[in-house]
PDB file of C-alpha atoms in Angstrom:
ATOM      1  CA  MET A   1       0.004  -0.068   0.039  1.00  0.00           C
ATOM      2  CA  VAL A   2       1.225   3.461  -0.891  1.00  0.00           C
ATOM      3  CA  GLN A   3       0.886   6.223   1.643  1.00  0.00           C
ATOM      4  CA  ARG A   4       0.437   9.626   0.305  1.00  0.00           C
ATOM      5  CA  SER A   5       0.712  13.004   2.195  1.00  0.00           C
ATOM      6  CA  LEU A   6      -1.814  15.713   1.888  1.00  0.00           C
ATOM      7  CA  SER A   7      -0.966  18.420  -0.732  1.00  0.00           C
ATOM      8  CA  THR A   8      -2.477  21.167   1.501  1.00  0.00           C
ATOM      9  CA  PRO A   9      -2.249  21.399   5.288  1.00  0.00           C
ATOM     10  CA  PRO A  10      -5.488  20.941   7.316  1.00  0.00           C
ATOM     11  CA  GLU A  11      -7.301  24.197   8.165  1.00  0.00           C
ATOM     12  CA  GLY A  12      -8.338  25.570  11.551  1.00  0.00           C
ATOM     13  CA  PRO A  13      -6.335  26.965  14.466  1.00  0.00           C
ATOM     14  CA  ALA A  14      -5.974  23.668  16.359  1.00  0.00           C
ATOM     15  CA  LEU A  15      -4.927  21.812  13.269  1.00  0.00           C
ATOM     16  CA  ARG A  16      -2.399  24.390  12.106  1.00  0.00           C
ATOM     17  CA  THR A  17      -0.444  24.387  15.394  1.00  0.00           C
ATOM     18  CA  GLY A  18       0.214  20.597  15.082  1.00  0.00           C
ATOM     19  CA  SER A  19      -2.056  19.595  17.934  1.00  0.00           C
ATOM     20  CA  ARG A  20      -4.666  17.068  17.195  1.00  0.00           C
ATOM     21  CA  PRO A  21      -8.370  17.980  17.808  1.00  0.00           C
ATOM     22  CA  ARG A  22     -10.006  16.166  20.792  1.00  0.00           C
ATOM     23  CA  GLY A  23     -13.120  15.253  18.793  1.00  0.00           C
ATOM     24  CA  PRO A  24     -15.033  15.905  15.621  1.00  0.00           C
ATOM     25  CA  VAL A  25     -14.485  19.238  13.844  1.00  0.00           C
ATOM     26  CA  ARG A  26     -17.440  21.127  12.508  1.00  0.00           C
ATOM     27  CA  THR A  27     -17.864  24.474  10.567  1.00  0.00           C
ATOM     28  CA  CYS A  28     -19.841  27.399  11.978  1.00  0.00           C
ATOM     29  CA  VAL A  29     -22.553  28.498   9.605  1.00  0.00           C
ATOM     30  CA  GLY A  30     -22.166  32.078  10.890  1.00  0.00           C
ATOM     31  CA  CYS A  31     -18.526  32.811  10.696  1.00  0.00           C
ATOM     32  CA  ARG A  32     -17.446  29.787   8.647  1.00  0.00           C
ATOM     33  CA  GLN A  33     -14.603  29.003  11.103  1.00  0.00           C
ATOM     34  CA  ARG A  34     -13.774  25.382  11.844  1.00  0.00           C
ATOM     35  CA  ALA A  35     -14.014  24.365  15.552  1.00  0.00           C
ATOM     36  CA  GLU A  36     -14.421  21.295  17.620  1.00  0.00           C
ATOM     37  CA  ALA A  37     -17.979  20.219  18.067  1.00  0.00           C
ATOM     38  CA  THR A  38     -17.796  20.652  21.854  1.00  0.00           C
ATOM     39  CA  ASP A  39     -17.262  24.341  21.279  1.00  0.00           C
ATOM     40  CA  LEU A  40     -20.243  24.751  18.996  1.00  0.00           C
ATOM     41  CA  VAL A  41     -24.057  24.609  19.353  1.00  0.00           C
ATOM     42  CA  ARG A  42     -26.146  22.361  17.128  1.00  0.00           C
ATOM     43  CA  VAL A  43     -29.546  23.561  15.814  1.00  0.00           C
ATOM     44  CA  VAL A  44     -32.114  21.462  13.887  1.00  0.00           C
ATOM     45  CA  ALA A  45     -35.325  22.300  12.058  1.00  0.00           C
ATOM     46  CA  VAL A  46     -38.451  20.700  13.653  1.00  0.00           C
ATOM     47  CA  HIS A  47     -41.513  20.267  11.510  1.00  0.00           C
ATOM     48  CA  GLY A  48     -44.820  20.637  13.488  1.00  0.00           C
ATOM     49  CA  ASP A  49     -48.328  21.774  12.764  1.00  0.00           C
ATOM     50  CA  GLY A  50     -47.177  25.098  11.338  1.00  0.00           C
ATOM     51  CA  PRO A  51     -44.033  26.172   9.456  1.00  0.00           C
ATOM     52  CA  PRO A  52     -40.618  24.567  10.457  1.00  0.00           C
ATOM     53  CA  VAL A  53     -39.002  26.024  13.525  1.00  0.00           C
ATOM     54  CA  ILE A  54     -35.275  26.006  14.610  1.00  0.00           C
ATOM     55  CA  VAL A  55     -34.646  24.296  17.886  1.00  0.00           C
ATOM     56  CA  VAL A  56     -31.334  24.250  19.847  1.00  0.00           C
ATOM     57  CA  ASP A  57     -30.234  20.619  20.183  1.00  0.00           C
ATOM     58  CA  ALA A  58     -28.566  20.750  23.646  1.00  0.00           C
ATOM     59  CA  ALA A  59     -27.740  17.082  23.781  1.00  0.00           C
ATOM     60  CA  LYS A  60     -26.667  17.065  20.118  1.00  0.00           C
ATOM     61  CA  THR A  61     -28.617  13.838  19.496  1.00  0.00           C
ATOM     62  CA  MET A  62     -31.890  14.994  17.819  1.00  0.00           C
ATOM     63  CA  PRO A  63     -32.643  13.309  14.606  1.00  0.00           C
ATOM     64  CA  GLY A  64     -32.310  15.090  11.224  1.00  0.00           C
ATOM     65  CA  ARG A  65     -29.874  17.429   9.710  1.00  0.00           C
ATOM     66  CA  GLY A  66     -28.149  19.848  11.981  1.00  0.00           C
ATOM     67  CA  ALA A  67     -26.323  23.159  11.606  1.00  0.00           C
ATOM     68  CA  TRP A  68     -23.460  24.197  13.932  1.00  0.00           C
ATOM     69  CA  LEU A  69     -22.602  27.661  15.120  1.00  0.00           C
ATOM     70  CA  HIS A  70     -20.611  29.390  17.867  1.00  0.00           C
ATOM     71  CA  PRO A  71     -22.652  30.426  20.887  1.00  0.00           C
ATOM     72  CA  GLN A  72     -22.075  34.113  20.054  1.00  0.00           C
ATOM     73  CA  ARG A  73     -24.572  36.854  18.937  1.00  0.00           C
ATOM     74  CA  ASP A  74     -22.189  37.742  16.025  1.00  0.00           C
ATOM     75  CA  CYS A  75     -22.274  34.263  14.544  1.00  0.00           C
ATOM     76  CA  VAL A  76     -26.040  34.026  14.892  1.00  0.00           C
ATOM     77  CA  SER A  77     -26.641  37.361  13.209  1.00  0.00           C
ATOM     78  CA  ALA A  78     -24.073  36.546  10.413  1.00  0.00           C
ATOM     79  CA  ALA A  79     -25.851  33.211   9.807  1.00  0.00           C
ATOM     80  CA  VAL A  80     -29.257  34.872   9.557  1.00  0.00           C
ATOM     81  CA  ARG A  81     -27.953  37.716   7.402  1.00  0.00           C
ATOM     82  CA  ARG A  82     -26.354  35.222   4.979  1.00  0.00           C
ATOM     83  CA  ARG A  83     -29.480  33.093   4.962  1.00  0.00           C
ATOM     84  CA  ALA A  84     -27.430  30.055   5.953  1.00  0.00           C
ATOM     85  CA  PHE A  85     -29.964  28.095   7.903  1.00  0.00           C
ATOM     86  CA  PRO A  86     -32.358  27.083   5.010  1.00  0.00           C
ATOM     87  CA  SER A  87     -29.519  25.804   2.947  1.00  0.00           C
ATOM     88  CA  ALA A  88     -27.587  24.161   5.771  1.00  0.00           C
ATOM     89  CA  LEU A  89     -30.707  22.449   7.141  1.00  0.00           C
ATOM     90  CA  ARG A  90     -32.193  21.862   3.651  1.00  0.00           C
ATOM     91  CA  VAL A  91     -35.576  23.413   4.519  1.00  0.00           C
ATOM     92  CA  PRO A  92     -36.601  25.978   1.920  1.00  0.00           C
ATOM     93  CA  GLY A  93     -38.507  28.967   3.111  1.00  0.00           C
ATOM     94  CA  LEU A  94     -37.224  28.667   6.738  1.00  0.00           C
ATOM     95  CA  THR A  95     -37.278  31.965   8.500  1.00  0.00           C
ATOM     96  CA  VAL A  96     -35.298  32.587  11.672  1.00  0.00           C
ATOM     97  CA  ASP A  97     -35.558  35.268  14.260  1.00  0.00           C
ATOM     98  CA  PRO A  98     -31.997  36.118  15.318  1.00  0.00           C
ATOM     99  CA  ASP A  99     -33.084  37.460  18.785  1.00  0.00           C
ATOM    100  CA  ASP A 100     -35.019  34.269  19.661  1.00  0.00           C
ATOM    101  CA  LEU A 101     -32.243  32.018  18.482  1.00  0.00           C
ATOM    102  CA  ALA A 102     -29.557  34.141  20.391  1.00  0.00           C
ATOM    103  CA  GLU A 103     -31.712  33.981  23.551  1.00  0.00           C
ATOM    104  CA  ALA A 104     -32.150  30.223  23.263  1.00  0.00           C
ATOM    105  CA  ILE A 105     -28.377  29.736  22.673  1.00  0.00           C
ATOM    106  CA  GLY A 106     -27.563  32.205  25.511  1.00  0.00           C
ATOM    107  CA  GLY A 107     -29.373  29.928  27.991  1.00  0.00           C
ATOM    108  CA  ILE A 108     -27.466  26.921  26.704  1.00  0.00           C
ATOM    109  CA  THR A 109     -24.178  28.495  27.174  1.00  0.00           C
ATOM    110  CA  ALA A 110     -24.967  29.515  30.750  1.00  0.00           C
ATOM    111  CA  VAL A 111     -26.096  26.046  31.680  1.00  0.00           C
ATOM    112  CA  ASP A 112     -23.201  24.183  30.018  1.00  0.00           C
ATOM    113  CA  GLY A 113     -20.528  26.526  31.198  1.00  0.00           C
ATOM    114  CA  HIS A 114     -19.080  27.229  27.718  1.00  0.00           C
ATOM    115  CA  SER A 115     -19.559  30.969  27.764  1.00  0.00           C
ATOM    116  CA  GLY A 116     -15.786  31.716  27.727  1.00  0.00           C
ATOM    117  CA  ARG A 117     -14.628  28.834  25.430  1.00  0.00           C
ATOM    118  CA  ASN A 118     -15.553  30.104  22.034  1.00  0.00           C
ATOM    119  CA  ARG A 119     -13.304  29.436  19.089  1.00  0.00           C
TER     120      ARG A 119
END
């Protein structure tokens, strides 16, 4: 078997310094920076009686397609401004209120204790 090296180095701050990530690496839909999944919040689209709604997946185990973002208001507003949620979750016509989502994520960061561990 022939072992080949990568032609381009892996991206991300943890990967550039030579240290290996502790777990899976995901991309934030807001700022497009790569980070470990433990530092990001996962959101999913839930279909109910009305239009689909975005829900924060605190346990990161809900079924369906998920989108990852940093628990920061800047990343939430950037994702909403770029209309990243409908394409990332593959739900056409999905509308997201950045204030409601930031409030839900803010509650998660306070409970989990990740408020200072962004990026």
